[in-house]
PDB file of C-alpha atoms in Angstrom:
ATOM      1  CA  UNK A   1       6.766  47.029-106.681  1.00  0.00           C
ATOM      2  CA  UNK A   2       5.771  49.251-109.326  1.00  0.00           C
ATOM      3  CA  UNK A   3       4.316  47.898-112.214  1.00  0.00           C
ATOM      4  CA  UNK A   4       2.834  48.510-115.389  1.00  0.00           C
ATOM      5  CA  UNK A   5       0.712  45.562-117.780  1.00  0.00           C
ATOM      6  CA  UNK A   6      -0.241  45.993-121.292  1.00  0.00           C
ATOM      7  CA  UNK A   7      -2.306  44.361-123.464  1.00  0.00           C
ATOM      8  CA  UNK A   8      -2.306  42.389-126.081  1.00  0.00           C
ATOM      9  CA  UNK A   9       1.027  41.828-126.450  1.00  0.00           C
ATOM     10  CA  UNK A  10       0.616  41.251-130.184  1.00  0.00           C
ATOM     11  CA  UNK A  11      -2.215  42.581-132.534  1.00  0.00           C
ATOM     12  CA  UNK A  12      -2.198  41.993-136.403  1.00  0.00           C
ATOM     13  CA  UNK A  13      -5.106  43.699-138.143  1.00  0.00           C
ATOM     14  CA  UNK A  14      -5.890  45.058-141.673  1.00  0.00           C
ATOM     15  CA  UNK A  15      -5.253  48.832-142.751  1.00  0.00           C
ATOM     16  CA  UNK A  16      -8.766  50.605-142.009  1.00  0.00           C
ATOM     17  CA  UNK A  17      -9.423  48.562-138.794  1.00  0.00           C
ATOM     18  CA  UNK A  18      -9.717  50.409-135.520  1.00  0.00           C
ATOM     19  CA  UNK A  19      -7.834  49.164-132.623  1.00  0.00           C
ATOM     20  CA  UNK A  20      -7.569  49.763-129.040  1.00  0.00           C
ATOM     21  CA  UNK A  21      -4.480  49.144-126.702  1.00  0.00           C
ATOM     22  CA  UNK A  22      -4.694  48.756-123.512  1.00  0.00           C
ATOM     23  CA  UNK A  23      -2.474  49.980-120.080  1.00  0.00           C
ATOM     24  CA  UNK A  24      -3.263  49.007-116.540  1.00  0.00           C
ATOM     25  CA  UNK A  25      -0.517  50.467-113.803  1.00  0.00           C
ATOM     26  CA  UNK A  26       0.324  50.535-110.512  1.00  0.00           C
ATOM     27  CA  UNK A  27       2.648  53.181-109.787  1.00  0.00           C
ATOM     28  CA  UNK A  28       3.586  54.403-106.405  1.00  0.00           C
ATOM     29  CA  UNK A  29       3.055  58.574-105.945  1.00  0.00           C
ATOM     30  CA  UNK A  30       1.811  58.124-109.727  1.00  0.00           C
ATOM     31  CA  UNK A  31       2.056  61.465-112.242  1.00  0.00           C
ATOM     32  CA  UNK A  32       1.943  60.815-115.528  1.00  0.00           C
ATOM     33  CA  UNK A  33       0.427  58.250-117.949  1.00  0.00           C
ATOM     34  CA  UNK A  34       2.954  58.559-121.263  1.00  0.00           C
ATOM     35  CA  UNK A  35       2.649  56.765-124.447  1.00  0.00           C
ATOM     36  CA  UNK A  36       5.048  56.183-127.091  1.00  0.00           C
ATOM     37  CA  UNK A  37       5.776  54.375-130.706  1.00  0.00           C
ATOM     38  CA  UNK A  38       8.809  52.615-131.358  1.00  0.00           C
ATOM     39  CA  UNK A  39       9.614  51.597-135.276  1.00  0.00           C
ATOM     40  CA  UNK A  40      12.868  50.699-135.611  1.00  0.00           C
ATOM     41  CA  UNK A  41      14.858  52.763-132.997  1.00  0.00           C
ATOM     42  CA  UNK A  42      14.164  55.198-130.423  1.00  0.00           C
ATOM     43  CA  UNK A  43      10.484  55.442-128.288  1.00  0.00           C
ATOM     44  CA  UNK A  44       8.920  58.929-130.366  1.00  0.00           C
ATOM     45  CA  UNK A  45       6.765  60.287-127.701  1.00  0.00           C
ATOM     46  CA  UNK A  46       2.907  60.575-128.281  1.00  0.00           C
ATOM     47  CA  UNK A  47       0.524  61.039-124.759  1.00  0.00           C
ATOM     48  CA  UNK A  48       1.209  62.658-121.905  1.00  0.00           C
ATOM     49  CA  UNK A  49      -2.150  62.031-119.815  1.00  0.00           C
ATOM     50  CA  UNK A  50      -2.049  63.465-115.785  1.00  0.00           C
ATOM     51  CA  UNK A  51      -5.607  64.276-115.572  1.00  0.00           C
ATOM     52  CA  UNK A  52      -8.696  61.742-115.593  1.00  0.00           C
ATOM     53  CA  UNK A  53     -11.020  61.912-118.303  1.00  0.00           C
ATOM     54  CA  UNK A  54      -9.525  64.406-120.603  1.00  0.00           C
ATOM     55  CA  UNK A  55      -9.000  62.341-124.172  1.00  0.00           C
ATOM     56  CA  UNK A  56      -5.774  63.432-125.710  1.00  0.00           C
ATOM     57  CA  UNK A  57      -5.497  63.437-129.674  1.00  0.00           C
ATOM     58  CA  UNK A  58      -3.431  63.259-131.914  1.00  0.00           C
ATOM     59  CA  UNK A  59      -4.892  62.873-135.821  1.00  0.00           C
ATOM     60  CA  UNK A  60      -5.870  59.332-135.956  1.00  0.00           C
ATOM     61  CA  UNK A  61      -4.352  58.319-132.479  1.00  0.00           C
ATOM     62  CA  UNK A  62      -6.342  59.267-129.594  1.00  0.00           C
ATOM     63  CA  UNK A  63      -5.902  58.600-125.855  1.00  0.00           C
ATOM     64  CA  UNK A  64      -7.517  58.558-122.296  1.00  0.00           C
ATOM     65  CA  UNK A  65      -6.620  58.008-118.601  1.00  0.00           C
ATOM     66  CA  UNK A  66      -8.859  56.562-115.876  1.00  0.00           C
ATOM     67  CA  UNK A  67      -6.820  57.372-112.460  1.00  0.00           C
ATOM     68  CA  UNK A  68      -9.363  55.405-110.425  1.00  0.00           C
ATOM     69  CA  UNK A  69      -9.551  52.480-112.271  1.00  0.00           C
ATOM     70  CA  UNK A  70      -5.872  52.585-112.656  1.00  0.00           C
ATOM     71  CA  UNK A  71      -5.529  52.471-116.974  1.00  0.00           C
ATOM     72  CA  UNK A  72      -5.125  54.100-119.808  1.00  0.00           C
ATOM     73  CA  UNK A  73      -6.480  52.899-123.414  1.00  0.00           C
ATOM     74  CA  UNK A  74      -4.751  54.288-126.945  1.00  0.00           C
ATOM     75  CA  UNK A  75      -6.941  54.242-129.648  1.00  0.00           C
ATOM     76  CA  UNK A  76      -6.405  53.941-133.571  1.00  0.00           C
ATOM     77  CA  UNK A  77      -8.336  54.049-135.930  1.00  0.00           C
ATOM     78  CA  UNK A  78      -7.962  54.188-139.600  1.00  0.00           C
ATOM     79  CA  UNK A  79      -5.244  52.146-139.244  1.00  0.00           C
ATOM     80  CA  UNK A  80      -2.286  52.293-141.981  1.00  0.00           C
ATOM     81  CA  UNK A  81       0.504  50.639-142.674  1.00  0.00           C
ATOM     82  CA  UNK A  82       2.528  52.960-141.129  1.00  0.00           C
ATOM     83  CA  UNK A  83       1.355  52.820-137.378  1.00  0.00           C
ATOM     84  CA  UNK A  84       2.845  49.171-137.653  1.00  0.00           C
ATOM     85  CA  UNK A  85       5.218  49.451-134.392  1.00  0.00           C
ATOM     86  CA  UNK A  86       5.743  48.837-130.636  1.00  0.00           C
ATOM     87  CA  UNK A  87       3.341  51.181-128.532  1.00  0.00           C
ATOM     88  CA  UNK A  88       4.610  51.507-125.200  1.00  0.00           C
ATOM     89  CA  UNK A  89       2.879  52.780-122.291  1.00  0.00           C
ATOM     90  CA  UNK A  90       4.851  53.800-118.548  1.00  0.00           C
ATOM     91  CA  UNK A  91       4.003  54.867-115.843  1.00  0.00           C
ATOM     92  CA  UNK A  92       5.424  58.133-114.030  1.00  0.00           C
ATOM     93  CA  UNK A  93       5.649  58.052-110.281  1.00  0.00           C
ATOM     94  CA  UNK A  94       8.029  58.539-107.784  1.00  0.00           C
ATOM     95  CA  UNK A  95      11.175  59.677-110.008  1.00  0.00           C
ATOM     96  CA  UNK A  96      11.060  56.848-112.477  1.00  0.00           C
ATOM     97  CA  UNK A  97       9.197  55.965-115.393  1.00  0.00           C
ATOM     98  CA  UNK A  98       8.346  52.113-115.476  1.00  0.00           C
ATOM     99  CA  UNK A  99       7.713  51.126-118.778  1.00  0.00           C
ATOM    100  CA  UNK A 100       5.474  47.841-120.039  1.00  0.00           C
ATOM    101  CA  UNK A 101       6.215  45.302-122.238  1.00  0.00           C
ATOM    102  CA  UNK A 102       5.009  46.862-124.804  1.00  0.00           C
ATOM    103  CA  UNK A 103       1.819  45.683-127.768  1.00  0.00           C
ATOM    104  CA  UNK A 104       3.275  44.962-130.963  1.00  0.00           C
ATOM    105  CA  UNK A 105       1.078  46.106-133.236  1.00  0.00           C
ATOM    106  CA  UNK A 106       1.123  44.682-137.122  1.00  0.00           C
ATOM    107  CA  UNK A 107      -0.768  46.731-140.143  1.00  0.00           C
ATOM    108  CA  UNK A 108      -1.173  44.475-142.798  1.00  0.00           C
ATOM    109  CA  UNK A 109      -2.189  46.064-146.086  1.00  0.00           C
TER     110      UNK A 109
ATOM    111  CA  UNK B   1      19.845  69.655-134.834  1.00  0.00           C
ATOM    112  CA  UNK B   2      19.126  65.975-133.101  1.00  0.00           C
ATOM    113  CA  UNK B   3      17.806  66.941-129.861  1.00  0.00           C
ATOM    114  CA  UNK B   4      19.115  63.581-128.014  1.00  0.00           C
ATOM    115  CA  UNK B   5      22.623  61.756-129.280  1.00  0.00           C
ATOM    116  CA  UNK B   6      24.517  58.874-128.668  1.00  0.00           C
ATOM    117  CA  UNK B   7      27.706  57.743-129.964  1.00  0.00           C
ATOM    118  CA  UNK B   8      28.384  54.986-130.895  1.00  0.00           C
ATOM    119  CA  UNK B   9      25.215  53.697-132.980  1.00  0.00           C
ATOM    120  CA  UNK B  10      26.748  49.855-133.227  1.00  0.00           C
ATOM    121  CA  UNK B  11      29.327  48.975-130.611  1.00  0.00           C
ATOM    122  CA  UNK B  12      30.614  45.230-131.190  1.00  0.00           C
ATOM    123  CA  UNK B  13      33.357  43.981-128.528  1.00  0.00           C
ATOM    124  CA  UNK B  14      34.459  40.871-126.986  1.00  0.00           C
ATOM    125  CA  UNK B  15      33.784  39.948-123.369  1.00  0.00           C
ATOM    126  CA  UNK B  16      36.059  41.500-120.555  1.00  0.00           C
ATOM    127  CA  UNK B  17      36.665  44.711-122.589  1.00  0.00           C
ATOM    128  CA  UNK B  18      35.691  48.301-120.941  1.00  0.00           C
ATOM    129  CA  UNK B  19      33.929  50.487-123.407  1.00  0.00           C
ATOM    130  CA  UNK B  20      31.891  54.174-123.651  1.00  0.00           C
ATOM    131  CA  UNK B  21      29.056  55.427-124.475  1.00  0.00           C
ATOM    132  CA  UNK B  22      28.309  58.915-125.083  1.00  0.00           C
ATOM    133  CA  UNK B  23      25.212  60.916-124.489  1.00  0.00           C
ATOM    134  CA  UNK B  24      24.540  64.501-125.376  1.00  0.00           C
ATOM    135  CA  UNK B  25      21.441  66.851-125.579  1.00  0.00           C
ATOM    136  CA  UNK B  26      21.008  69.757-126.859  1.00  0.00           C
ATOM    137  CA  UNK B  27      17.527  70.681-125.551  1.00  0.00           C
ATOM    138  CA  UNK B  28      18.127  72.330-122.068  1.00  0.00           C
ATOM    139  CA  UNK B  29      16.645  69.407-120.130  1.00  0.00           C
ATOM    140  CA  UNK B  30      18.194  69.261-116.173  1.00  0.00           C
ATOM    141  CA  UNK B  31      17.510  65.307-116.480  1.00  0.00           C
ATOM    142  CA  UNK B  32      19.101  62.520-118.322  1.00  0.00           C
ATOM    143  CA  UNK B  33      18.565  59.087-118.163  1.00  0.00           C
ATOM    144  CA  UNK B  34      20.152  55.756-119.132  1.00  0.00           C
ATOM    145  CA  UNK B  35      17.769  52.574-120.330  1.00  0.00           C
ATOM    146  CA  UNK B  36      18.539  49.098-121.194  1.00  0.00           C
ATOM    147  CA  UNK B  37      16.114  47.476-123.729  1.00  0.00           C
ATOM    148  CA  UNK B  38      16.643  43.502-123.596  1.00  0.00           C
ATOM    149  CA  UNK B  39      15.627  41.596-126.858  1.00  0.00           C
ATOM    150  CA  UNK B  40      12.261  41.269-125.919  1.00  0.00           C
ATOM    151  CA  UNK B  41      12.145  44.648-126.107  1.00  0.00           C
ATOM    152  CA  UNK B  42      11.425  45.501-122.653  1.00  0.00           C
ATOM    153  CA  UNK B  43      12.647  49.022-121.676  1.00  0.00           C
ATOM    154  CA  UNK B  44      14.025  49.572-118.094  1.00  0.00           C
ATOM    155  CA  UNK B  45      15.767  52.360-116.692  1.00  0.00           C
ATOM    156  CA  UNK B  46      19.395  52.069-115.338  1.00  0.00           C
ATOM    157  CA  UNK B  47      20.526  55.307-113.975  1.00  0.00           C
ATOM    158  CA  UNK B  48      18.868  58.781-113.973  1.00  0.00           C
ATOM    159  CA  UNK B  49      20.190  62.370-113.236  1.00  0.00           C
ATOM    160  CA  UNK B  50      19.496  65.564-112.712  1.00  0.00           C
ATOM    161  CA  UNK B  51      21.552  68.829-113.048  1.00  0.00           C
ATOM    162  CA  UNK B  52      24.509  66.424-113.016  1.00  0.00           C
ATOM    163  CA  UNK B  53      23.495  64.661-109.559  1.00  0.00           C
ATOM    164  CA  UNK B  54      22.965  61.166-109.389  1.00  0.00           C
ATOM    165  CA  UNK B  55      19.151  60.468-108.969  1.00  0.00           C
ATOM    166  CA  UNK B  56      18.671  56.881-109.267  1.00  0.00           C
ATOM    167  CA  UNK B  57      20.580  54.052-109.400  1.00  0.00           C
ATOM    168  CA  UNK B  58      18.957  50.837-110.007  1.00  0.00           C
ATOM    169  CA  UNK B  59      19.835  47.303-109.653  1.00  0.00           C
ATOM    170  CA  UNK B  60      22.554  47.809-111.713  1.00  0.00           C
ATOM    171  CA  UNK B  61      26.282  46.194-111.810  1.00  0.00           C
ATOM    172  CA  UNK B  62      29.117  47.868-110.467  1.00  0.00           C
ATOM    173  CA  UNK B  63      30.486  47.811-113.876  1.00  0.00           C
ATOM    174  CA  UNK B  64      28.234  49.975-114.890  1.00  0.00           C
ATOM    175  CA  UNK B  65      29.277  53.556-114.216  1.00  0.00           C
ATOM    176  CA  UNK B  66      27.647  56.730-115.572  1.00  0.00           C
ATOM    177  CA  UNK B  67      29.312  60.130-115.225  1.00  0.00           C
ATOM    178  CA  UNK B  68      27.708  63.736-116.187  1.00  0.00           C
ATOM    179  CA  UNK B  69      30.469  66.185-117.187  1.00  0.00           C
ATOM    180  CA  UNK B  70      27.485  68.922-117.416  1.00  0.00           C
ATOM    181  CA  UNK B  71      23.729  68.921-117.124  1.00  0.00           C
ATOM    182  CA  UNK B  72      23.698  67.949-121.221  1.00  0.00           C
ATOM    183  CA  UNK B  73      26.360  65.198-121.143  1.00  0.00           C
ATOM    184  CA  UNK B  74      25.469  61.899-119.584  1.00  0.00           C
ATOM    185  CA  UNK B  75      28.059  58.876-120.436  1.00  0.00           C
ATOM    186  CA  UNK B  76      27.875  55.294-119.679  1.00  0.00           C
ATOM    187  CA  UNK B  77      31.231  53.167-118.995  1.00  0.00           C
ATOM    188  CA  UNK B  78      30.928  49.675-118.771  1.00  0.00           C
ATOM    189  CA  UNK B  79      33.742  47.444-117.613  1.00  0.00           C
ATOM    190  CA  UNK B  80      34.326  43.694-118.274  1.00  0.00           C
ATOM    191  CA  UNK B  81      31.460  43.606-120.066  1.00  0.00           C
ATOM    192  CA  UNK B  82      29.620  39.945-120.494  1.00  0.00           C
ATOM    193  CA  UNK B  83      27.513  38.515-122.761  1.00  0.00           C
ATOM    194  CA  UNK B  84      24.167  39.620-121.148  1.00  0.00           C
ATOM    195  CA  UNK B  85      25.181  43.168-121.203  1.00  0.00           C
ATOM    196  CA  UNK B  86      24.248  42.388-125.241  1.00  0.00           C
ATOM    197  CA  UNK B  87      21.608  45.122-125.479  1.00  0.00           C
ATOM    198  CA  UNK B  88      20.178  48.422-127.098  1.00  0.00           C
ATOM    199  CA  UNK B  89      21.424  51.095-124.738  1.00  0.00           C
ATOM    200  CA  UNK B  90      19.249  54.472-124.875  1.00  0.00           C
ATOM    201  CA  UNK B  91      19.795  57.708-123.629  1.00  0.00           C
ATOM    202  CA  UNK B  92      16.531  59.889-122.289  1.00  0.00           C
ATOM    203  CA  UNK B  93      16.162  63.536-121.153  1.00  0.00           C
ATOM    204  CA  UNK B  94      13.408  65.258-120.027  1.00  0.00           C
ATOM    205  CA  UNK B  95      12.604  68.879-117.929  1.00  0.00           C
ATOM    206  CA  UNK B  96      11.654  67.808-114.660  1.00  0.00           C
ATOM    207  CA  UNK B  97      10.444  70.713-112.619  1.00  0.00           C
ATOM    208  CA  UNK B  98       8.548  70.864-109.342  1.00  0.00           C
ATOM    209  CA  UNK B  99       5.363  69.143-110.942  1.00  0.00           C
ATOM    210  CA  UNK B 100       7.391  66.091-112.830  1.00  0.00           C
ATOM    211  CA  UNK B 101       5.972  64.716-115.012  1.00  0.00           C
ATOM    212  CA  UNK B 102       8.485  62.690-116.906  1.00  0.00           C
ATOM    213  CA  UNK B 103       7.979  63.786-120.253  1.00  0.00           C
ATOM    214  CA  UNK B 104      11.418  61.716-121.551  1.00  0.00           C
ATOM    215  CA  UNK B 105      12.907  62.085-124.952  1.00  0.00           C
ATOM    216  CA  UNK B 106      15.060  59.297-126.562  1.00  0.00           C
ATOM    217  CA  UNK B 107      18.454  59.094-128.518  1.00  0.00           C
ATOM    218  CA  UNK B 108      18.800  56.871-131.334  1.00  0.00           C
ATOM    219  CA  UNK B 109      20.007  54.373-129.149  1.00  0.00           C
ATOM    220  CA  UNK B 110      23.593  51.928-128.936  1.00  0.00           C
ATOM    221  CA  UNK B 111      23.387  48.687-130.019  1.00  0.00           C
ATOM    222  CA  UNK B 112      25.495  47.022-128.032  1.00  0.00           C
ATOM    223  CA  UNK B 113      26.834  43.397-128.840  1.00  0.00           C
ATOM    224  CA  UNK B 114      29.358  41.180-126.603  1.00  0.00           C
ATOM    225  CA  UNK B 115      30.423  38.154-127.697  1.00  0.00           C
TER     226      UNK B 115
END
């Protein structure tokens, strides 16, 4: 079954810190590697990764894929109060996304 | 100009009613989607379709039934609804073409709460 794992599930850090989130999947026919934020309502779409090795950015937010190793990481840094949110990474393979859990990240100031 | 709506934002009911939600988007996507989140915010995918064809159809109740009017309507009936259907209930779209690559976009989401 297809699965995606992310870690931590919970990070509280200090505004300026750097962090790094992490995604392992295993996705049947996989696609896509997609990451998203989610405040108080609806997943905003950040990363779309399909190729290995190509870092995607994004101001402060930055991201990568590794297709053999099966993961993706999402970067931070200069963290602010404002990134404080769900990141949620899934998986696209064969007509689905599978999403993880989720790492609930906390900015404090 | 919200790309992805739902309607209703809050939807409170008692158990055993049949109730609606509404999905519309107005970017030209052939793809819509359904998702439950669950309170520990996990996200999984109910129903998907494309160009008004049902795509998938996951381990989902039989109360649950979606319908697609047109390729930028996708609404979700539920009937008898129970106390674990208590959820957030979000509607996705995305342009799928031969490469997919399940680029999704999300409504607001319906809170949905049965008690």
């Amino acid at each position: 079954e297809d699965k995606v794992v992310q870690s931590p599930l919970s990070l509280v850090v200090h505004e300026g810190d750097t962090v790094t989130l992490n995604c392992s999947y295993e996705v049947t026919n996989f696609r896509s590697l997609l990451w998203y934020k989610q405040e108080k309502k609806a997943p905003t779409f950040l990363f779309m990764l399909t190729s290995s090795g190509i870092e995607k950015k994004s101001g402060r937010l930055s991201s990568i894929l590794d297709k053999k190793e099966l993961f993706s990481i999402l970067n931070i840094t200069a963290t602010q109060t404002g990134d404080s949110a769900i990141y949620l990474c899934a998986g696209g393979g064969s007509e689905k996304l599978v999403f993880g859990k989720g790492t609930k990240l906390t900015v404090n100031p | 100009d919200t790309a992805v709506s739902q309607t209703p934002k809050y939807l409170v009911t008692q158990m055993g009613n049949d109730k609606s939600i509404k999905c519309e988007q107005n970017l030209g996507h052939d793809t819509m989607y359904w998702y439950k989140q669950d309170s520990k915010k996990f996200l999984k995918i109910m129903f998907s379709y494309n160009n008004k064809e049902l795509i998938i159809n996951e381990t989902v109740p039989n109360r649950f039934s979606p319908k697609s009017p047109d390729k930028a309507h996708l609404n979700l009936h539920i009937n008898s609804l129970e106390l674990g259907d208590s959820a957030v209930y979000f509607c996705a779209s995305s342009q799928e073409g031969e490469r997919t690559t399940y680029e999704q976009y999300f409504g607001p989401g319906t809170r949905l709460t049965v008690t």
